[in-house]
CSV table of C-alpha atoms in Angstrom, one decimal:
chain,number,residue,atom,x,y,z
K,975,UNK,CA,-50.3,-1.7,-43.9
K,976,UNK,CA,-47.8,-4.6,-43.1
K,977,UNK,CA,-50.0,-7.9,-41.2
K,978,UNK,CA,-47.9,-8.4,-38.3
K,979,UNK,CA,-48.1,-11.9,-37.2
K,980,UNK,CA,-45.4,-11.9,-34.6
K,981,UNK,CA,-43.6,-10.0,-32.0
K,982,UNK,CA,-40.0,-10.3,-30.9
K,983,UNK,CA,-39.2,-9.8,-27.0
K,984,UNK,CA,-36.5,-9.3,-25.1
K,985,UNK,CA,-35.0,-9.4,-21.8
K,986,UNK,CA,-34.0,-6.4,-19.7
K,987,UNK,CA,-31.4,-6.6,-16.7
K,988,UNK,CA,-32.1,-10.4,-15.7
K,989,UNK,CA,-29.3,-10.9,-18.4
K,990,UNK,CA,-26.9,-10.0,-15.9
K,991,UNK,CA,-28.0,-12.7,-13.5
K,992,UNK,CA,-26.3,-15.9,-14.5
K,993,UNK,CA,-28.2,-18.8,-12.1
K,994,UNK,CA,-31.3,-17.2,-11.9
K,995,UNK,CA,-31.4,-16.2,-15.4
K,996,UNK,CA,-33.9,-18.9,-16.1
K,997,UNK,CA,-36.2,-18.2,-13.0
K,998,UNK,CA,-36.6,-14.6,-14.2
K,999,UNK,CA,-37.5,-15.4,-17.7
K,1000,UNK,CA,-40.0,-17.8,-16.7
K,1001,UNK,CA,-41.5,-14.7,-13.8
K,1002,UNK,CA,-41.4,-12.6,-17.2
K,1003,UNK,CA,-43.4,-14.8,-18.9
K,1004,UNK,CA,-46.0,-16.0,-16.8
K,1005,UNK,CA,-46.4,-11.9,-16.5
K,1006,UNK,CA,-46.7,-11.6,-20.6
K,1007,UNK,CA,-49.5,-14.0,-20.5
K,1008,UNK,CA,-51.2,-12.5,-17.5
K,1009,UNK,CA,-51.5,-9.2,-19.5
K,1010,UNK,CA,-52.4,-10.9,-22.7
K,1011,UNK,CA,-54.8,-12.8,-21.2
K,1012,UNK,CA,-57.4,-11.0,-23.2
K,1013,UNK,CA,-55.8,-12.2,-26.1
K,1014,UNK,CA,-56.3,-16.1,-26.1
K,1015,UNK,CA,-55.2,-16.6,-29.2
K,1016,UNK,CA,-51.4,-15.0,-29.0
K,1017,UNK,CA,-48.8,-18.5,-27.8
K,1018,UNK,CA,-45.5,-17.5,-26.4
K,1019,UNK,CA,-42.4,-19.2,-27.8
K,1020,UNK,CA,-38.7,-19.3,-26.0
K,1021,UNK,CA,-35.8,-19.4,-27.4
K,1022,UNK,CA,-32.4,-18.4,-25.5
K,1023,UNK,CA,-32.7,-14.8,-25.2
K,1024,UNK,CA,-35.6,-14.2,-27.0
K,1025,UNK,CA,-39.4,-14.1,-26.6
K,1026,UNK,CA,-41.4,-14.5,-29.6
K,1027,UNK,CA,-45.1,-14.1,-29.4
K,1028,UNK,CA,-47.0,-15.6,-32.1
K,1029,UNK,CA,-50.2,-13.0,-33.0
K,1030,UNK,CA,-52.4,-15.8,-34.6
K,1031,UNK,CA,-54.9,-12.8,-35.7
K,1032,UNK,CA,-54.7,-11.0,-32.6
K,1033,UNK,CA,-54.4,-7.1,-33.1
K,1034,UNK,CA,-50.9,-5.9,-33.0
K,1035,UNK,CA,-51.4,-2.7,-31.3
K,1036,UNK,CA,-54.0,-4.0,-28.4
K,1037,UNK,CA,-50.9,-6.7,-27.8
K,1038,UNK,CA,-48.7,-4.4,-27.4
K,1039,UNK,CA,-50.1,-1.9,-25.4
K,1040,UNK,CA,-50.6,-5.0,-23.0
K,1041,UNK,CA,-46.4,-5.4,-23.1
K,1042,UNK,CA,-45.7,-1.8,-21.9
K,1043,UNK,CA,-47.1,-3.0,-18.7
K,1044,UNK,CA,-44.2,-5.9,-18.5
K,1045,UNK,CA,-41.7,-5.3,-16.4
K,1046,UNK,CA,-38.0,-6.8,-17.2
K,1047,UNK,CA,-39.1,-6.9,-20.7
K,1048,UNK,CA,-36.2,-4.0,-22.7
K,1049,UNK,CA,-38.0,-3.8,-26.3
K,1050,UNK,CA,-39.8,-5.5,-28.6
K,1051,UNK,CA,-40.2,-5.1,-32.4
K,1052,UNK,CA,-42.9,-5.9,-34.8
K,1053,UNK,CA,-41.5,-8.9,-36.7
K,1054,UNK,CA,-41.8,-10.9,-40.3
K,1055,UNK,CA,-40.7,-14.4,-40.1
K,1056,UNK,CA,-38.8,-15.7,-43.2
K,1057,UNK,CA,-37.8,-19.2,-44.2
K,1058,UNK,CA,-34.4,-19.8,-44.4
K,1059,UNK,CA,-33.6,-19.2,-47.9
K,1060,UNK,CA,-31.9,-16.2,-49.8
K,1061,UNK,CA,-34.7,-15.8,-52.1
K,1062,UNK,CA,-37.6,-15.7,-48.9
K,1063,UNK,CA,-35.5,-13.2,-46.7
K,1064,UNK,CA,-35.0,-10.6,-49.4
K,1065,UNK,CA,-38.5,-10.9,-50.5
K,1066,UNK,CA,-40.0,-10.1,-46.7
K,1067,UNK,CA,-36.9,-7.5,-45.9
K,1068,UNK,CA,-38.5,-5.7,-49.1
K,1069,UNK,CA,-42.1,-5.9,-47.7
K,1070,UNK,CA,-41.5,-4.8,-44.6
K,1071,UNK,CA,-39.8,-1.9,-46.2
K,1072,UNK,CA,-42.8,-0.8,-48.7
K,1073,UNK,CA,-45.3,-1.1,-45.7
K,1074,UNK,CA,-43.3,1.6,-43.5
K,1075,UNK,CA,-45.7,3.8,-41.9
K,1076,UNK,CA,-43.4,7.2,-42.8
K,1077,UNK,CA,-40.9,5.6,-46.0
K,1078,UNK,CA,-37.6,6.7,-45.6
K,1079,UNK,CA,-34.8,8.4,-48.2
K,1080,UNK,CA,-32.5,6.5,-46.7
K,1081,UNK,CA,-31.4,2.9,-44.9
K,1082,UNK,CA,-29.0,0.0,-44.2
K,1083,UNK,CA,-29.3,-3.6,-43.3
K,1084,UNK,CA,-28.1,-5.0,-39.9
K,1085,UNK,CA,-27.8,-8.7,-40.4
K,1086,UNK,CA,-27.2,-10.6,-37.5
K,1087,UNK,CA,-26.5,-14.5,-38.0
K,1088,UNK,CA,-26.9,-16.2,-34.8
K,1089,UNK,CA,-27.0,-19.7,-36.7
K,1090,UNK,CA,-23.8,-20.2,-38.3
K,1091,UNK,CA,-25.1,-23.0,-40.5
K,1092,UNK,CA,-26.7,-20.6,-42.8
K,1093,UNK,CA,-24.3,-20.1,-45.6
K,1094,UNK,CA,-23.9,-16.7,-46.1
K,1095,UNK,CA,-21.5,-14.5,-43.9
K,1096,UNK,CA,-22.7,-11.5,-42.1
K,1097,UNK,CA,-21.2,-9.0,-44.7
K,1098,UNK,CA,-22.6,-10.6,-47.7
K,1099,UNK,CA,-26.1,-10.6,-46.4
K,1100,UNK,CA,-26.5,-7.6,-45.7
K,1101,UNK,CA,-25.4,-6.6,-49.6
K,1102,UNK,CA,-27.4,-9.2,-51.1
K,1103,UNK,CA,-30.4,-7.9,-49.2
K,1104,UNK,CA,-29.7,-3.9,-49.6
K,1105,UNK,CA,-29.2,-4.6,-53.2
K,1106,UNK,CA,-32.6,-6.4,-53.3
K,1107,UNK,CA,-34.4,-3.6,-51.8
K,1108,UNK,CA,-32.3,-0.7,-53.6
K,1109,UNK,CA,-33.5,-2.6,-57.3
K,1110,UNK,CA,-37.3,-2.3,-56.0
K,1111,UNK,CA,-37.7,0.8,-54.2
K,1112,UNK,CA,-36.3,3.9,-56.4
K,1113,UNK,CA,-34.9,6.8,-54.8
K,1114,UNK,CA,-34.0,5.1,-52.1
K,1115,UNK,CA,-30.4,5.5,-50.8
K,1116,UNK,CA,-27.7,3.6,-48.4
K,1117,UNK,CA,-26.6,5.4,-45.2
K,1118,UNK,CA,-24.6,3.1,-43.4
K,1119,UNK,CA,-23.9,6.3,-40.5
K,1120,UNK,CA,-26.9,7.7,-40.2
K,1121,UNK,CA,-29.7,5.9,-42.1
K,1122,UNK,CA,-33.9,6.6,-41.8
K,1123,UNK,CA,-34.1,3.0,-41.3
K,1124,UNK,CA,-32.0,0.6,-39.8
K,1125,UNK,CA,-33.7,-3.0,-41.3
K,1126,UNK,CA,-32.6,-5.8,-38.9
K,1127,UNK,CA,-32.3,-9.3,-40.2
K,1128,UNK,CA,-31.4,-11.9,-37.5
K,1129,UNK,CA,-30.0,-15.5,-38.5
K,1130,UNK,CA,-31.5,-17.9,-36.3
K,1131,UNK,CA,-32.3,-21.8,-36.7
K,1132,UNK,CA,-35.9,-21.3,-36.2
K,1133,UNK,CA,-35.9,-19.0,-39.0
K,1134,UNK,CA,-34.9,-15.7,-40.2
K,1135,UNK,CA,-36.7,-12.3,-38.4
K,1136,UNK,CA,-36.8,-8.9,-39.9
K,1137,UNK,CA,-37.8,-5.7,-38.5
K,1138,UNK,CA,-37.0,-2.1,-38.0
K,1139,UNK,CA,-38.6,-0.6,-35.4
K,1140,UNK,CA,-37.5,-1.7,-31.6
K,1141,UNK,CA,-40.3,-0.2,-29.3
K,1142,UNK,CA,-38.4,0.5,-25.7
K,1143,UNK,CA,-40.9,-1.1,-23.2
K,1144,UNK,CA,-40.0,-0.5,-19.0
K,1145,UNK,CA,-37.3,-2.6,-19.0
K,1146,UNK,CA,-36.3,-3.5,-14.8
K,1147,UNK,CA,-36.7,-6.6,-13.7
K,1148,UNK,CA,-39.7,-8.8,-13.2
K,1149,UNK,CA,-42.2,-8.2,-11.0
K,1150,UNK,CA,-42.0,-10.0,-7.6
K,1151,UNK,CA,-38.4,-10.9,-8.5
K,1152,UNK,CA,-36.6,-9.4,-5.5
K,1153,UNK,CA,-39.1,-10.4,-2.9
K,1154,UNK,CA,-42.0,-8.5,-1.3
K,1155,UNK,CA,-42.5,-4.5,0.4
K,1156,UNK,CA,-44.8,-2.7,1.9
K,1157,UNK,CA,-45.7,0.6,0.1
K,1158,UNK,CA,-46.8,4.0,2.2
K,1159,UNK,CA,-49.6,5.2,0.0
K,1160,UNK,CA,-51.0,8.4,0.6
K,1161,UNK,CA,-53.3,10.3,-1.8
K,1162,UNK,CA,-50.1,12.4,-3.2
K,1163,UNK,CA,-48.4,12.6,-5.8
K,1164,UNK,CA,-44.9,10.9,-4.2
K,1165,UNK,CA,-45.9,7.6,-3.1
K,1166,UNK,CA,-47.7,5.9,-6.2
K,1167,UNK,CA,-44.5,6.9,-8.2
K,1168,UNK,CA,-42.6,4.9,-5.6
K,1169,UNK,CA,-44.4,2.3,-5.6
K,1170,UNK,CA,-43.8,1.8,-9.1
K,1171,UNK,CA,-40.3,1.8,-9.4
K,1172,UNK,CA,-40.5,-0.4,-6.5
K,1173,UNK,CA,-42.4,-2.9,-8.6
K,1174,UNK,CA,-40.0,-1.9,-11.7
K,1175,UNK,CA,-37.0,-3.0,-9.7
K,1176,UNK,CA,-38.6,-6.4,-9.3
K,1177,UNK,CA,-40.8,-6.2,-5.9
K,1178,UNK,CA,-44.5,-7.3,-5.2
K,1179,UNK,CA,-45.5,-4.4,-3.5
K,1180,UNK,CA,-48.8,-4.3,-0.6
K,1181,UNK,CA,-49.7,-0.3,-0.3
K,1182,UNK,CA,-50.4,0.8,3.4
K,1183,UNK,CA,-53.1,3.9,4.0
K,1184,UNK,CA,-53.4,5.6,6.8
K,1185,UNK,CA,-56.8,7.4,6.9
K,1186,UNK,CA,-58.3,9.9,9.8
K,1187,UNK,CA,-62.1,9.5,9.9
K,1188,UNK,CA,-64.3,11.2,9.8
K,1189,UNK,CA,-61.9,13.9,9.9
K,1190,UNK,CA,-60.9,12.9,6.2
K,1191,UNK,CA,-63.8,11.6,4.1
K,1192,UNK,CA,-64.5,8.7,2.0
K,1193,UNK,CA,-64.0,10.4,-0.9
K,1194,UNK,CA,-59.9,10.9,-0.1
K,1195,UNK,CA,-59.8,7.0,0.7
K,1196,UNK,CA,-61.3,6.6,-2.4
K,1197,UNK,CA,-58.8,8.8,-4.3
K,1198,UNK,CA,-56.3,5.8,-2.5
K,1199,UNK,CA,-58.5,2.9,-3.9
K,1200,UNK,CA,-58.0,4.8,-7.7
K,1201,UNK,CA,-54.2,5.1,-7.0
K,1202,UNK,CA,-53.7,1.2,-6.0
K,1203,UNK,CA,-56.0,0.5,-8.9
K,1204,UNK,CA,-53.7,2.7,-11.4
K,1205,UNK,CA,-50.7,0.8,-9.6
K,1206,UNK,CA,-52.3,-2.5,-10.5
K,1207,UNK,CA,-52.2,-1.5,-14.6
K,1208,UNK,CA,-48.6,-2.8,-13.8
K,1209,UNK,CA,-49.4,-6.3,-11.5
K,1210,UNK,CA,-52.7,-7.6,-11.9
K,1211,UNK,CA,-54.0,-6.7,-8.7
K,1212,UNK,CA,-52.6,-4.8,-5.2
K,1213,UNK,CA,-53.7,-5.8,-1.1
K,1214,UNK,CA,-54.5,-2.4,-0.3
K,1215,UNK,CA,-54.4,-2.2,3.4
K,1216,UNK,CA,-56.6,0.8,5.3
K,1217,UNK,CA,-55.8,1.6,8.6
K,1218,UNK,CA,-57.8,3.6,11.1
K,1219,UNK,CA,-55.0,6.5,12.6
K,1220,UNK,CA,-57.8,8.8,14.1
K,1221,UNK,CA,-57.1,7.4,17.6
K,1222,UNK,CA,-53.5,8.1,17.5
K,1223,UNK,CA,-53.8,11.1,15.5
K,1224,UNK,CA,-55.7,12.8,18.2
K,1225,UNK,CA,-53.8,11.6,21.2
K,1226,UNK,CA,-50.7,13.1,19.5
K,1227,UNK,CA,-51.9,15.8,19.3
K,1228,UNK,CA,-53.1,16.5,22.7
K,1229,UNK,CA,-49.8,15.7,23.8
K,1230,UNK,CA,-48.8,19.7,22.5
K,1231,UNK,CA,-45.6,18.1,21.4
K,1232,UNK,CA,-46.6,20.5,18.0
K,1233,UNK,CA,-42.9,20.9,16.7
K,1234,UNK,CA,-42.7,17.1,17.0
K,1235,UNK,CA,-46.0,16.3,15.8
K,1236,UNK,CA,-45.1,14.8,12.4
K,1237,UNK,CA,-42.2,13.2,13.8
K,1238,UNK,CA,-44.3,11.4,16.0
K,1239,UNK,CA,-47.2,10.6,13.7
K,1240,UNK,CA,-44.6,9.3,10.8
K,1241,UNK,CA,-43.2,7.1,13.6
K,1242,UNK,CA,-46.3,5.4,14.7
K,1243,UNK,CA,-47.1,4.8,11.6
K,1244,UNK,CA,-43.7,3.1,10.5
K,1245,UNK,CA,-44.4,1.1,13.5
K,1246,UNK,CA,-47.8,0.1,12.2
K,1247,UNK,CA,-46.4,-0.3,8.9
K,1248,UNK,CA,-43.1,-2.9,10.1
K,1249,UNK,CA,-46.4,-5.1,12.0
K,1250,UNK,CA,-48.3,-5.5,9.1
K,1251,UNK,CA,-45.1,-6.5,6.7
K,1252,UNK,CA,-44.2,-9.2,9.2
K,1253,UNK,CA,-47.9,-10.2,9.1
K,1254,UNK,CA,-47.8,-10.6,5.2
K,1255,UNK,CA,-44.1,-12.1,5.2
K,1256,UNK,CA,-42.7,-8.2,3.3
K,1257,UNK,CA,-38.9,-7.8,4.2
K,1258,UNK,CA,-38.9,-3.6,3.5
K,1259,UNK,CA,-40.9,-0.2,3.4
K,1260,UNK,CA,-40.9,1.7,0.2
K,1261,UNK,CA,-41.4,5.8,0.4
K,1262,UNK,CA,-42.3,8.4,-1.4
K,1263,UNK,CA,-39.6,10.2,0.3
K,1264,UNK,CA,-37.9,13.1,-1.4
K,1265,UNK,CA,-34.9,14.8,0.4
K,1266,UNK,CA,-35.7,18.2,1.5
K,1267,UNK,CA,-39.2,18.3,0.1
K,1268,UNK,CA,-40.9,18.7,3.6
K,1269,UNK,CA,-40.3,19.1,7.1
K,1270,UNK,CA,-40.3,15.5,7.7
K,1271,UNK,CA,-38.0,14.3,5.3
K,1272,UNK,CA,-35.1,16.5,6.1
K,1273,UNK,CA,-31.8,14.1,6.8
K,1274,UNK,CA,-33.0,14.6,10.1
K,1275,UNK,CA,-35.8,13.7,10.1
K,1276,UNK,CA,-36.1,10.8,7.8
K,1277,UNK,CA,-33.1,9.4,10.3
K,1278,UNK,CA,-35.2,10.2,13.8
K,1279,UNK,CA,-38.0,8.9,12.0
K,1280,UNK,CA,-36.4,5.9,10.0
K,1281,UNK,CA,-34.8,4.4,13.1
K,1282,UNK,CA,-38.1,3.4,15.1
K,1283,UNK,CA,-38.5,-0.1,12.6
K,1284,UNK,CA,-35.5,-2.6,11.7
K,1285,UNK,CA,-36.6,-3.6,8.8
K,1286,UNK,CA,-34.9,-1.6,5.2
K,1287,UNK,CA,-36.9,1.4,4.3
K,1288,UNK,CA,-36.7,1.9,0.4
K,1289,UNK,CA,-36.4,5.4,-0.4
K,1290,UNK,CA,-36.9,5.5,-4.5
K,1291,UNK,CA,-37.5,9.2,-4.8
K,1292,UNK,CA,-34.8,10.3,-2.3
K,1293,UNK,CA,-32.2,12.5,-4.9
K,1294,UNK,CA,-34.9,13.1,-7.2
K,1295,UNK,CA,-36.4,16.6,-7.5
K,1296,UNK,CA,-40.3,17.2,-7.6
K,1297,UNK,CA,-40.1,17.5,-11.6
K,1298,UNK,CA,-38.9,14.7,-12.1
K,1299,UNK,CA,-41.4,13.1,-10.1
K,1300,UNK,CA,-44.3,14.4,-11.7
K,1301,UNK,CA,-43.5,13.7,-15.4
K,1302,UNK,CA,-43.3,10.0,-14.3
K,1303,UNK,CA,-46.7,10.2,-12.0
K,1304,UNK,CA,-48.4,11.4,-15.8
K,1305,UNK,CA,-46.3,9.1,-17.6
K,1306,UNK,CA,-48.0,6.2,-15.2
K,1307,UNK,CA,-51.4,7.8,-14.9
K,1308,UNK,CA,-51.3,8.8,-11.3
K,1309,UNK,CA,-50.5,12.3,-12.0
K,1310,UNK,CA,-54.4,13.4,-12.5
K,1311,UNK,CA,-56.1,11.5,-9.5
K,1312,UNK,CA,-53.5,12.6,-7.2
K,1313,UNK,CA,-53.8,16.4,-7.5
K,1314,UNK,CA,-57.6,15.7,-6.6
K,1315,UNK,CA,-58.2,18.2,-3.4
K,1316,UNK,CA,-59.0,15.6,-1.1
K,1317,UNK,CA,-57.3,15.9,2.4
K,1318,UNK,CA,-55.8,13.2,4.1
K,1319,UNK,CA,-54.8,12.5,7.5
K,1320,UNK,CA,-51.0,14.5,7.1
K,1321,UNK,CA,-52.5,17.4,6.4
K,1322,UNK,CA,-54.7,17.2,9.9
K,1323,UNK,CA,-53.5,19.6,12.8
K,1324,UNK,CA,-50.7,20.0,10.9
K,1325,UNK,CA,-48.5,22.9,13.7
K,1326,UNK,CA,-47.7,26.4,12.2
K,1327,UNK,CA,-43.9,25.3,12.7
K,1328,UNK,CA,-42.5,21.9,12.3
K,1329,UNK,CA,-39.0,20.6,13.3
K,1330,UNK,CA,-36.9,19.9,10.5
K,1331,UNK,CA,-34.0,18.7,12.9
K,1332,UNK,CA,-36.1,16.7,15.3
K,1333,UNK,CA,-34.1,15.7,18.6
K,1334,UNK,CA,-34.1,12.0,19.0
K,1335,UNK,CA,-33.8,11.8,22.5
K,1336,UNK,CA,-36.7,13.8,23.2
K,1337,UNK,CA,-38.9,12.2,20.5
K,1338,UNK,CA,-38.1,8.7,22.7
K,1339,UNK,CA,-38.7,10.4,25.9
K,1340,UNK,CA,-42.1,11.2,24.4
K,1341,UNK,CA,-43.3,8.2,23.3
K,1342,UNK,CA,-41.9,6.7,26.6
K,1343,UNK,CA,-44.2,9.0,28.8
K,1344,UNK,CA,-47.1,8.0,26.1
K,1345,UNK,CA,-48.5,4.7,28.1
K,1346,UNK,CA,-51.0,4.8,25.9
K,1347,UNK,CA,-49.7,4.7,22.6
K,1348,UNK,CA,-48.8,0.4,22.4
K,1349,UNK,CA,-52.5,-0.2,22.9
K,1350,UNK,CA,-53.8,2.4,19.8
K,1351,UNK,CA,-50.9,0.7,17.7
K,1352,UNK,CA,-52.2,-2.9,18.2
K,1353,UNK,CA,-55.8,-1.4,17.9
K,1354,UNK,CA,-54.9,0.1,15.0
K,1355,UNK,CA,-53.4,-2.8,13.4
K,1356,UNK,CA,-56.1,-5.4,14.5
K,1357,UNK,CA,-58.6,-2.4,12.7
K,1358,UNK,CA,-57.2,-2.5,9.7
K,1359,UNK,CA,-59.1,-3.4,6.9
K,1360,UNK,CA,-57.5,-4.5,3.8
K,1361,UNK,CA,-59.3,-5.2,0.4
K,1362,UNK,CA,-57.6,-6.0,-3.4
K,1363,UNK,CA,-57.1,-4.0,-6.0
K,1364,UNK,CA,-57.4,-4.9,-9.6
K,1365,UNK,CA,-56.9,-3.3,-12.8
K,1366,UNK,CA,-60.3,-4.7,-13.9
K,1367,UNK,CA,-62.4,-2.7,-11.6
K,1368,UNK,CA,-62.5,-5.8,-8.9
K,1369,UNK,CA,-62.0,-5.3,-5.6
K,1370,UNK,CA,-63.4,-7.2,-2.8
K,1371,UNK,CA,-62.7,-7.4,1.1
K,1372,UNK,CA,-60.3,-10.2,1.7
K,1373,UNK,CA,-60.6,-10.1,5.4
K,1374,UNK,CA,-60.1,-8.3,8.6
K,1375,UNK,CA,-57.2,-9.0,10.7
């Protein structure tokens, strides 16, 4: 087995964006050493373009593990460092080809020489270096189409880096990049999957629940608290904010508007949700939204619905079918806690027929004729109770509003 002593990073779509090239690099940093934070003895060092973490005995695979959880970080690779001599390149290009977990029958070499000052052209490298291996390792073969192996040797001043494998890590661009949302968050399956693509296109998201007790139990607001923690895997920690809906829940539904009744509810609670963004400076609402799935998110619907806050409502799921959806909730470890059977408020005097093509003059007419319903949505707000989440099984109250 080959003793890894440093890892080779790099950069996802934050390539693409010229001035703030090096605020983004410097966000994907500070988030590498967040996650290795476990791992005190692993330094980061920059180059343009490149990340290189130096290991200085810290396991390989724990280290890595920790840098699937980076967003705007494309790949990484398991590097040797060479000095910058023919002799010293061919030598480590040939041990990292004996330590290969499965050897291969066949291979090439991809030189790369990024510092012109070395004296050997691109072309000749790579024979000088094949031919190396090729004396070493019999049976071995060159396939320059479709090779086992592809061994990468890059040219750099620093030094010269070999590798083969590139390990494709989430790639997007760093979190909190593109500003701040809030996040719906039920205890589906939808919503967490949202949430973090959200993050994975670059946003510091704060999940909103809206809970119905005691007619849902503490043990589906829990189910929410597991969800925001599995969220935080990806940014160290999540507000969670829980807000009380009973109030309005009922009142809604003693209006025996029942066609309307999800319509209204999902209304009220964008309402609630656009407050508590402007109270925590958030410029959009991210749902779990799916087009067609259910009543309420008809075209319809989401329109009717969307229109009652100004503020952009983020729709990550929208053209995606429930598939789809699911193999990324397991592939982010939501998948098992949200299929728990715990209820949540949604599912509450839900009407035996809902309307998928909601009216929008009469849904305004009803909240109009509603005197009430101002005073619940400030009480509601002023109620809710918002605590953090982190991925190290921490979470304290940070206040009441």
């Amino acid at each position: 087995m080959i003793d890894i002593k440093m890892i080779l990073l790099r950069f996802g779509e934050l390539t693409l964006k010229g001035r703030n090239r090096a605020r983004f690099e410097n966000r994907v940093i500070s988030h590498v050493k967040e996650v290795l934070s476990a791992y005190p003895k692993a330094r980061i060092n920059r180059t343009y373009g490149r990340l290189y973490i130096q290991l200085n005995g810290e396991p390989y695979d724990k280290v890595s593990e920790q840098l699937l959880k980076v967003f705007g970080l494309i790949s990484f690779s398991p590097v040797l460092r060479a000095e910058l001599d023919l002799h010293s390149i061919q030598e480590a290009a040939l041990e990292m080809m004996r330590n290969l977990e499965a050897p291969p029958r066949t291979f090439k070499v991809s030189a790369r020489r990024a510092y012109k000052g070395f004296p050997y052209p691109t072309p000749e490298l790579n024979q000088l270096i094949g031919g190396h291996v090729l004396r070493n390792i019999p049976d071995l073969k060159v396939d320059v189409h479709r090779p086992d192996t592809d061994l990468h040797v890059e040219i750099r001043e620093e030094g010269a880096f070999i590798f083969c494998e590139i390990v494709p890590a989430l790639g997007g661009y760093p979190l909190g990049s593109n500003g701040k949302a809030m996040l719906m968050l039920s205890g589906g399956i939808d919503s967490p999957v949202a949430g973090w693509l959200a993050m994975r296109k670059g946003l510091t998201i704060e999940a909103v629940h809206f809970h119905s007790y005691p007619y849902t139990s503490e043990r589906s607001q829990q189910k929410v608290i597991d969800l925001a923690r599995r969220l935080s895997v990806y940014s160290g920690r999540i507000a969670l904010h829980m807000v009380p809906f009973t109030d309005i829940q009922l009142r809604l539904h003693q209006e025996r508007a029942d066609n309307l009744l999800i319509t209204l509810m999902r209304r009220a609670m964008f309402r609630i949700t656009e407050r508590l963004a402007a109270m925590h400076n958030a410029s959009a609402i991210v749902t779990g939204e799916s087009l067609g799935q259910v009543a309420s998110q008809t075209l319809s619907s989401m329109n009717v619905i969307g229109r009652v806050v100004t503020l952009p409502v983020i729709r990550p799921l929208v053209a995606m079918d429930k598939n789809e959806i699911i193999r990324l909730a397991e592939k982010i470890d939501t998948y098992a806690t949200s299929i728990l059977p715990f209820e949540d408020c949604c599912t509450l005097f839900v009407p035996k027929n809902t309307s998928t093509n909601p009216n929008l003059r009469i849904t305004e007419h009803i909240e109009e004729v509603s005197e009430w319903l101002p005073d619940l949505i400030d009480e509601a707000v002023q109620k809710t109770e918002t605590m953090w989440i982190t991925n190290r099984d921490q979470q304290k109250d940070a206040h009441l509003f």
